[in-house]
């Protein structure tokens, strides 16, 4: 079974803090993704990566950056957390194959005070 | 750009009721189509998928048929159970090689005994 793990299930941070969210997958997938999920808005893509050190902006990249130094690990960074970044963050990974599904981690619920 | 429109709910049903969740899409070419389910407190799981027109995806009693003529991928189940209570997301993967998923806003289903 594919396993996607996220470093924390719940996180509380203060405004202005630098926040790191880590995601690890164990199936040698090329693609990795970061989404945020908000009520009434569904899932929105923040960034994705299709290879080590490669990244592409998604629909809402402002206020975020990412790092992919190893194939299995994809980090989301909030350089200076703000209250409007309070959300559920979901990581996903997939093979580089047409029609292949994405596998999701359990999510990190981030509260920024 | 590509988009997915689905029933947003919330919807409450009694056990053994029939379920239909409508999903229509706008896309160029022939996207792959997915239904994901999110149980309380968890990440998203693939429920079923279809990669070409007239394909039927099925899993756990749920079915959906890829209808190109109506650009639809409606989810159905003949008899829901309490354990089907979850949020359901329709999604498409663009046909042109992009690895991005485009999600609908999700529909929360509650099934009462």
PDB file of C-alpha atoms in Angstrom:
ATOM      1  CA  UNK A   1       0.000   0.000   0.000  1.00  0.00           C
ATOM      2  CA  UNK A   2       1.099   3.510  -0.766  1.00  0.00           C
ATOM      3  CA  UNK A   3       1.810   5.503   2.313  1.00  0.00           C
ATOM      4  CA  UNK A   4       1.921   9.277   2.476  1.00  0.00           C
ATOM      5  CA  UNK A   5       2.740  10.654   5.900  1.00  0.00           C
ATOM      6  CA  UNK A   6       2.659  14.203   7.192  1.00  0.00           C
ATOM      7  CA  UNK A   7       4.786  15.367  10.084  1.00  0.00           C
ATOM      8  CA  UNK A   8       1.951  16.665  12.270  1.00  0.00           C
ATOM      9  CA  UNK A   9      -1.801  16.169  12.513  1.00  0.00           C
ATOM     10  CA  UNK A  10      -2.351  19.406  14.438  1.00  0.00           C
ATOM     11  CA  UNK A  11      -0.179  22.483  14.698  1.00  0.00           C
ATOM     12  CA  UNK A  12      -0.632  25.809  16.490  1.00  0.00           C
ATOM     13  CA  UNK A  13       1.627  28.704  15.525  1.00  0.00           C
ATOM     14  CA  UNK A  14       1.755  32.437  16.109  1.00  0.00           C
ATOM     15  CA  UNK A  15       1.528  35.154  13.479  1.00  0.00           C
ATOM     16  CA  UNK A  16       4.921  35.848  11.944  1.00  0.00           C
ATOM     17  CA  UNK A  17       6.434  32.464  12.771  1.00  0.00           C
ATOM     18  CA  UNK A  18       8.142  30.395  10.095  1.00  0.00           C
ATOM     19  CA  UNK A  19       6.289  27.116   9.689  1.00  0.00           C
ATOM     20  CA  UNK A  20       7.491  23.888   8.096  1.00  0.00           C
ATOM     21  CA  UNK A  21       5.097  21.158   7.012  1.00  0.00           C
ATOM     22  CA  UNK A  22       6.751  17.916   5.985  1.00  0.00           C
ATOM     23  CA  UNK A  23       5.426  15.196   3.720  1.00  0.00           C
ATOM     24  CA  UNK A  24       7.011  11.833   2.979  1.00  0.00           C
ATOM     25  CA  UNK A  25       5.895   9.137   0.526  1.00  0.00           C
ATOM     26  CA  UNK A  26       7.266   5.628   0.314  1.00  0.00           C
ATOM     27  CA  UNK A  27       6.339   4.572  -3.239  1.00  0.00           C
ATOM     28  CA  UNK A  28       9.000   6.300  -5.330  1.00  0.00           C
ATOM     29  CA  UNK A  29       6.417   8.637  -6.877  1.00  0.00           C
ATOM     30  CA  UNK A  30       7.689  11.360  -9.150  1.00  0.00           C
ATOM     31  CA  UNK A  31       4.935  13.865  -8.396  1.00  0.00           C
ATOM     32  CA  UNK A  32       4.140  15.476  -5.088  1.00  0.00           C
ATOM     33  CA  UNK A  33       1.534  18.125  -4.266  1.00  0.00           C
ATOM     34  CA  UNK A  34       0.468  20.482  -1.512  1.00  0.00           C
ATOM     35  CA  UNK A  35      -3.175  21.540  -1.192  1.00  0.00           C
ATOM     36  CA  UNK A  36      -5.120  23.521   1.321  1.00  0.00           C
ATOM     37  CA  UNK A  37      -8.695  22.640   2.140  1.00  0.00           C
ATOM     38  CA  UNK A  38     -11.181  25.217   3.379  1.00  0.00           C
ATOM     39  CA  UNK A  39     -14.933  24.907   3.943  1.00  0.00           C
ATOM     40  CA  UNK A  40     -16.901  25.942   0.868  1.00  0.00           C
ATOM     41  CA  UNK A  41     -13.767  26.215  -1.261  1.00  0.00           C
ATOM     42  CA  UNK A  42     -12.786  22.577  -1.616  1.00  0.00           C
ATOM     43  CA  UNK A  43      -9.142  21.761  -2.306  1.00  0.00           C
ATOM     44  CA  UNK A  44      -6.856  24.322  -3.848  1.00  0.00           C
ATOM     45  CA  UNK A  45      -3.414  23.517  -5.172  1.00  0.00           C
ATOM     46  CA  UNK A  46      -0.581  25.509  -3.608  1.00  0.00           C
ATOM     47  CA  UNK A  47       2.510  23.995  -5.257  1.00  0.00           C
ATOM     48  CA  UNK A  48       3.540  20.783  -6.902  1.00  0.00           C
ATOM     49  CA  UNK A  49       6.761  19.085  -7.864  1.00  0.00           C
ATOM     50  CA  UNK A  50       7.393  16.528 -10.594  1.00  0.00           C
ATOM     51  CA  UNK A  51      11.018  15.828  -9.750  1.00  0.00           C
ATOM     52  CA  UNK A  52      13.706  16.532  -7.201  1.00  0.00           C
ATOM     53  CA  UNK A  53      14.484  20.244  -6.988  1.00  0.00           C
ATOM     54  CA  UNK A  54      11.677  20.997  -9.465  1.00  0.00           C
ATOM     55  CA  UNK A  55       8.576  22.924  -8.462  1.00  0.00           C
ATOM     56  CA  UNK A  56       5.634  24.640 -10.074  1.00  0.00           C
ATOM     57  CA  UNK A  57       3.166  27.107  -8.687  1.00  0.00           C
ATOM     58  CA  UNK A  58      -0.383  25.993  -8.248  1.00  0.00           C
ATOM     59  CA  UNK A  59      -3.438  28.184  -7.952  1.00  0.00           C
ATOM     60  CA  UNK A  60      -2.632  29.909  -4.649  1.00  0.00           C
ATOM     61  CA  UNK A  61       1.165  30.033  -4.106  1.00  0.00           C
ATOM     62  CA  UNK A  62       1.282  33.453  -2.434  1.00  0.00           C
ATOM     63  CA  UNK A  63       2.732  33.316   1.061  1.00  0.00           C
ATOM     64  CA  UNK A  64       4.138  29.801   0.584  1.00  0.00           C
ATOM     65  CA  UNK A  65       7.303  28.197  -0.679  1.00  0.00           C
ATOM     66  CA  UNK A  66       8.344  24.567  -1.111  1.00  0.00           C
ATOM     67  CA  UNK A  67      11.431  22.420  -1.056  1.00  0.00           C
ATOM     68  CA  UNK A  68      12.132  19.040  -2.606  1.00  0.00           C
ATOM     69  CA  UNK A  69      15.682  17.932  -1.944  1.00  0.00           C
ATOM     70  CA  UNK A  70      14.903  14.211  -2.000  1.00  0.00           C
ATOM     71  CA  UNK A  71      12.400  12.306  -4.110  1.00  0.00           C
ATOM     72  CA  UNK A  72      10.409  11.036  -1.155  1.00  0.00           C
ATOM     73  CA  UNK A  73      10.114  14.313   0.742  1.00  0.00           C
ATOM     74  CA  UNK A  74       8.239  17.509  -0.089  1.00  0.00           C
ATOM     75  CA  UNK A  75       8.162  20.401   2.364  1.00  0.00           C
ATOM     76  CA  UNK A  76       5.765  23.316   2.501  1.00  0.00           C
ATOM     77  CA  UNK A  77       7.083  26.483   4.123  1.00  0.00           C
ATOM     78  CA  UNK A  78       5.118  29.418   5.439  1.00  0.00           C
ATOM     79  CA  UNK A  79       7.791  32.117   5.631  1.00  0.00           C
ATOM     80  CA  UNK A  80       5.765  34.331   7.950  1.00  0.00           C
ATOM     81  CA  UNK A  81       2.518  32.730   9.065  1.00  0.00           C
ATOM     82  CA  UNK A  82      -0.641  34.786   8.984  1.00  0.00           C
ATOM     83  CA  UNK A  83      -4.096  34.112  10.393  1.00  0.00           C
ATOM     84  CA  UNK A  84      -5.536  33.654   6.902  1.00  0.00           C
ATOM     85  CA  UNK A  85      -3.289  30.626   6.510  1.00  0.00           C
ATOM     86  CA  UNK A  86      -5.244  28.777   9.169  1.00  0.00           C
ATOM     87  CA  UNK A  87      -6.430  25.754   7.240  1.00  0.00           C
ATOM     88  CA  UNK A  88      -6.167  22.024   6.636  1.00  0.00           C
ATOM     89  CA  UNK A  89      -3.092  21.191   4.544  1.00  0.00           C
ATOM     90  CA  UNK A  90      -3.047  18.021   2.487  1.00  0.00           C
ATOM     91  CA  UNK A  91      -0.061  16.451   0.792  1.00  0.00           C
ATOM     92  CA  UNK A  92      -0.408  14.009  -2.105  1.00  0.00           C
ATOM     93  CA  UNK A  93       1.824  12.014  -4.424  1.00  0.00           C
ATOM     94  CA  UNK A  94       1.405  10.178  -7.716  1.00  0.00           C
ATOM     95  CA  UNK A  95       3.241   8.364 -10.468  1.00  0.00           C
ATOM     96  CA  UNK A  96       3.963  10.207 -13.696  1.00  0.00           C
ATOM     97  CA  UNK A  97       1.405   8.128 -15.634  1.00  0.00           C
ATOM     98  CA  UNK A  98      -1.697   9.334 -17.457  1.00  0.00           C
ATOM     99  CA  UNK A  99      -4.824   8.689 -15.447  1.00  0.00           C
ATOM    100  CA  UNK A 100      -2.932   7.662 -12.336  1.00  0.00           C
ATOM    101  CA  UNK A 101      -4.531   8.711  -9.085  1.00  0.00           C
ATOM    102  CA  UNK A 102      -3.043  10.873  -6.384  1.00  0.00           C
ATOM    103  CA  UNK A 103      -2.542   9.370  -2.924  1.00  0.00           C
ATOM    104  CA  UNK A 104      -3.195  11.669  -0.006  1.00  0.00           C
ATOM    105  CA  UNK A 105      -1.748  11.995   3.448  1.00  0.00           C
ATOM    106  CA  UNK A 106      -3.975  12.415   6.529  1.00  0.00           C
ATOM    107  CA  UNK A 107      -3.626  16.188   6.578  1.00  0.00           C
ATOM    108  CA  UNK A 108      -2.241  18.783   8.974  1.00  0.00           C
ATOM    109  CA  UNK A 109      -4.689  21.119  10.630  1.00  0.00           C
ATOM    110  CA  UNK A 110      -2.835  24.396  11.164  1.00  0.00           C
ATOM    111  CA  UNK A 111      -4.094  27.141  13.441  1.00  0.00           C
ATOM    112  CA  UNK A 112      -2.316  30.490  13.275  1.00  0.00           C
ATOM    113  CA  UNK A 113      -3.046  32.761  16.231  1.00  0.00           C
TER     114      UNK A 113
ATOM    115  CA  UNK B   1      -9.511  26.597 -17.661  1.00  0.00           C
ATOM    116  CA  UNK B   2     -10.807  23.205 -16.668  1.00  0.00           C
ATOM    117  CA  UNK B   3     -13.410  23.076 -13.920  1.00  0.00           C
ATOM    118  CA  UNK B   4     -15.627  20.702 -11.974  1.00  0.00           C
ATOM    119  CA  UNK B   5     -19.098  21.488 -10.665  1.00  0.00           C
ATOM    120  CA  UNK B   6     -20.729  19.196  -8.170  1.00  0.00           C
ATOM    121  CA  UNK B   7     -23.634  19.181  -5.760  1.00  0.00           C
ATOM    122  CA  UNK B   8     -22.439  20.809  -2.553  1.00  0.00           C
ATOM    123  CA  UNK B   9     -24.983  19.723   0.008  1.00  0.00           C
ATOM    124  CA  UNK B  10     -24.894  18.998   2.855  1.00  0.00           C
ATOM    125  CA  UNK B  11     -27.161  16.036   2.297  1.00  0.00           C
ATOM    126  CA  UNK B  12     -28.724  13.821   4.952  1.00  0.00           C
ATOM    127  CA  UNK B  13     -30.161  10.427   4.051  1.00  0.00           C
ATOM    128  CA  UNK B  14     -31.586   7.481   5.914  1.00  0.00           C
ATOM    129  CA  UNK B  15     -29.802   4.147   5.801  1.00  0.00           C
ATOM    130  CA  UNK B  16     -30.627   2.102   2.662  1.00  0.00           C
ATOM    131  CA  UNK B  17     -31.648   5.192   0.683  1.00  0.00           C
ATOM    132  CA  UNK B  18     -30.492   5.708  -2.904  1.00  0.00           C
ATOM    133  CA  UNK B  19     -27.691   8.201  -3.417  1.00  0.00           C
ATOM    134  CA  UNK B  20     -26.865  10.338  -6.439  1.00  0.00           C
ATOM    135  CA  UNK B  21     -24.249  13.060  -6.372  1.00  0.00           C
ATOM    136  CA  UNK B  22     -24.134  15.050  -9.594  1.00  0.00           C
ATOM    137  CA  UNK B  23     -20.830  16.073 -11.127  1.00  0.00           C
ATOM    138  CA  UNK B  24     -20.268  17.884 -14.411  1.00  0.00           C
ATOM    139  CA  UNK B  25     -17.033  19.117 -15.857  1.00  0.00           C
ATOM    140  CA  UNK B  26     -15.586  21.543 -18.357  1.00  0.00           C
ATOM    141  CA  UNK B  27     -12.380  20.477 -20.034  1.00  0.00           C
ATOM    142  CA  UNK B  28     -10.581  20.380 -23.325  1.00  0.00           C
ATOM    143  CA  UNK B  29      -9.781  16.964 -24.694  1.00  0.00           C
ATOM    144  CA  UNK B  30     -10.428  13.806 -22.708  1.00  0.00           C
ATOM    145  CA  UNK B  31      -9.661  14.188 -19.025  1.00  0.00           C
ATOM    146  CA  UNK B  32      -9.518  11.364 -16.516  1.00  0.00           C
ATOM    147  CA  UNK B  33     -12.278  11.566 -13.899  1.00  0.00           C
ATOM    148  CA  UNK B  34     -12.182  10.630 -10.230  1.00  0.00           C
ATOM    149  CA  UNK B  35     -14.333  10.437  -7.137  1.00  0.00           C
ATOM    150  CA  UNK B  36     -12.535  10.852  -3.834  1.00  0.00           C
ATOM    151  CA  UNK B  37     -13.980  10.339  -0.367  1.00  0.00           C
ATOM    152  CA  UNK B  38     -12.853  11.950   2.879  1.00  0.00           C
ATOM    153  CA  UNK B  39     -13.965  10.290   6.103  1.00  0.00           C
ATOM    154  CA  UNK B  40     -14.049  12.422   9.256  1.00  0.00           C
ATOM    155  CA  UNK B  41     -10.563  13.368  10.431  1.00  0.00           C
ATOM    156  CA  UNK B  42      -8.802  11.740   7.499  1.00  0.00           C
ATOM    157  CA  UNK B  43      -7.210  12.630   4.175  1.00  0.00           C
ATOM    158  CA  UNK B  44      -8.774  11.905   0.803  1.00  0.00           C
ATOM    159  CA  UNK B  45      -9.017   8.382  -0.558  1.00  0.00           C
ATOM    160  CA  UNK B  46      -9.678   7.396  -4.141  1.00  0.00           C
ATOM    161  CA  UNK B  47     -13.151   5.891  -4.407  1.00  0.00           C
ATOM    162  CA  UNK B  48     -13.254   5.186  -8.150  1.00  0.00           C
ATOM    163  CA  UNK B  49     -12.029   6.509 -11.462  1.00  0.00           C
ATOM    164  CA  UNK B  50     -12.603   6.401 -15.224  1.00  0.00           C
ATOM    165  CA  UNK B  51     -10.065   7.318 -17.840  1.00  0.00           C
ATOM    166  CA  UNK B  52     -12.091   7.351 -21.061  1.00  0.00           C
ATOM    167  CA  UNK B  53     -15.617   7.897 -22.327  1.00  0.00           C
ATOM    168  CA  UNK B  54     -18.202   5.248 -21.378  1.00  0.00           C
ATOM    169  CA  UNK B  55     -15.894   3.749 -18.757  1.00  0.00           C
ATOM    170  CA  UNK B  56     -17.658   2.818 -15.534  1.00  0.00           C
ATOM    171  CA  UNK B  57     -15.774   3.032 -12.280  1.00  0.00           C
ATOM    172  CA  UNK B  58     -17.029   1.062  -9.304  1.00  0.00           C
ATOM    173  CA  UNK B  59     -15.983   0.378  -5.736  1.00  0.00           C
ATOM    174  CA  UNK B  60     -17.699  -0.405  -2.408  1.00  0.00           C
ATOM    175  CA  UNK B  61     -21.120  -0.375  -4.082  1.00  0.00           C
ATOM    176  CA  UNK B  62     -20.562   3.051  -5.646  1.00  0.00           C
ATOM    177  CA  UNK B  63     -20.616   3.527  -9.417  1.00  0.00           C
ATOM    178  CA  UNK B  64     -20.007   6.363 -11.852  1.00  0.00           C
ATOM    179  CA  UNK B  65     -19.987   6.396 -15.657  1.00  0.00           C
ATOM    180  CA  UNK B  66     -17.894   8.770 -17.763  1.00  0.00           C
ATOM    181  CA  UNK B  67     -20.419  10.467 -20.070  1.00  0.00           C
ATOM    182  CA  UNK B  68     -18.673  12.573 -22.651  1.00  0.00           C
ATOM    183  CA  UNK B  69     -21.882  13.693 -24.369  1.00  0.00           C
ATOM    184  CA  UNK B  70     -23.175  15.269 -21.167  1.00  0.00           C
ATOM    185  CA  UNK B  71     -19.719  15.968 -19.652  1.00  0.00           C
ATOM    186  CA  UNK B  72     -20.836  14.239 -16.481  1.00  0.00           C
ATOM    187  CA  UNK B  73     -19.571  11.704 -13.951  1.00  0.00           C
ATOM    188  CA  UNK B  74     -22.415  11.273 -11.474  1.00  0.00           C
ATOM    189  CA  UNK B  75     -21.830   9.095  -8.414  1.00  0.00           C
ATOM    190  CA  UNK B  76     -24.519   6.585  -7.409  1.00  0.00           C
ATOM    191  CA  UNK B  77     -25.085   4.005  -4.729  1.00  0.00           C
ATOM    192  CA  UNK B  78     -28.206   1.927  -4.437  1.00  0.00           C
ATOM    193  CA  UNK B  79     -28.308   1.581  -0.657  1.00  0.00           C
ATOM    194  CA  UNK B  80     -26.215   3.801   1.592  1.00  0.00           C
ATOM    195  CA  UNK B  81     -24.915   2.823   5.014  1.00  0.00           C
ATOM    196  CA  UNK B  82     -24.059   4.869   8.078  1.00  0.00           C
ATOM    197  CA  UNK B  83     -20.394   4.177   7.311  1.00  0.00           C
ATOM    198  CA  UNK B  84     -20.751   6.090   4.006  1.00  0.00           C
ATOM    199  CA  UNK B  85     -21.021   9.349   5.922  1.00  0.00           C
ATOM    200  CA  UNK B  86     -18.181  11.436   4.518  1.00  0.00           C
ATOM    201  CA  UNK B  87     -17.322  14.274   2.165  1.00  0.00           C
ATOM    202  CA  UNK B  88     -17.273  13.323  -1.526  1.00  0.00           C
ATOM    203  CA  UNK B  89     -15.159  15.141  -4.112  1.00  0.00           C
ATOM    204  CA  UNK B  90     -15.384  14.890  -7.867  1.00  0.00           C
ATOM    205  CA  UNK B  91     -12.130  15.668  -9.696  1.00  0.00           C
ATOM    206  CA  UNK B  92     -10.585  15.651 -13.129  1.00  0.00           C
ATOM    207  CA  UNK B  93      -7.051  15.293 -14.370  1.00  0.00           C
ATOM    208  CA  UNK B  94      -6.303  17.308 -17.448  1.00  0.00           C
ATOM    209  CA  UNK B  95      -5.735  15.435 -20.665  1.00  0.00           C
ATOM    210  CA  UNK B  96      -2.737  17.377 -21.863  1.00  0.00           C
ATOM    211  CA  UNK B  97      -0.120  15.811 -19.662  1.00  0.00           C
ATOM    212  CA  UNK B  98      -0.502  18.089 -16.666  1.00  0.00           C
ATOM    213  CA  UNK B  99      -0.429  16.191 -13.417  1.00  0.00           C
ATOM    214  CA  UNK B 100      -2.759  18.583 -11.668  1.00  0.00           C
ATOM    215  CA  UNK B 101      -6.139  17.517 -10.309  1.00  0.00           C
ATOM    216  CA  UNK B 102      -9.026  19.959 -10.469  1.00  0.00           C
ATOM    217  CA  UNK B 103     -11.522  19.376  -7.661  1.00  0.00           C
ATOM    218  CA  UNK B 104     -15.134  20.208  -7.115  1.00  0.00           C
ATOM    219  CA  UNK B 105     -15.996  21.836  -3.806  1.00  0.00           C
ATOM    220  CA  UNK B 106     -17.068  18.616  -2.141  1.00  0.00           C
ATOM    221  CA  UNK B 107     -20.371  17.383  -0.759  1.00  0.00           C
ATOM    222  CA  UNK B 108     -20.911  16.316   2.826  1.00  0.00           C
ATOM    223  CA  UNK B 109     -23.138  13.266   3.206  1.00  0.00           C
ATOM    224  CA  UNK B 110     -24.608  12.165   6.525  1.00  0.00           C
ATOM    225  CA  UNK B 111     -26.396   8.839   6.704  1.00  0.00           C
ATOM    226  CA  UNK B 112     -28.658   8.267   9.692  1.00  0.00           C
ATOM    227  CA  UNK B 113     -29.615   4.812  11.022  1.00  0.00           C
TER     228      UNK B 113
END
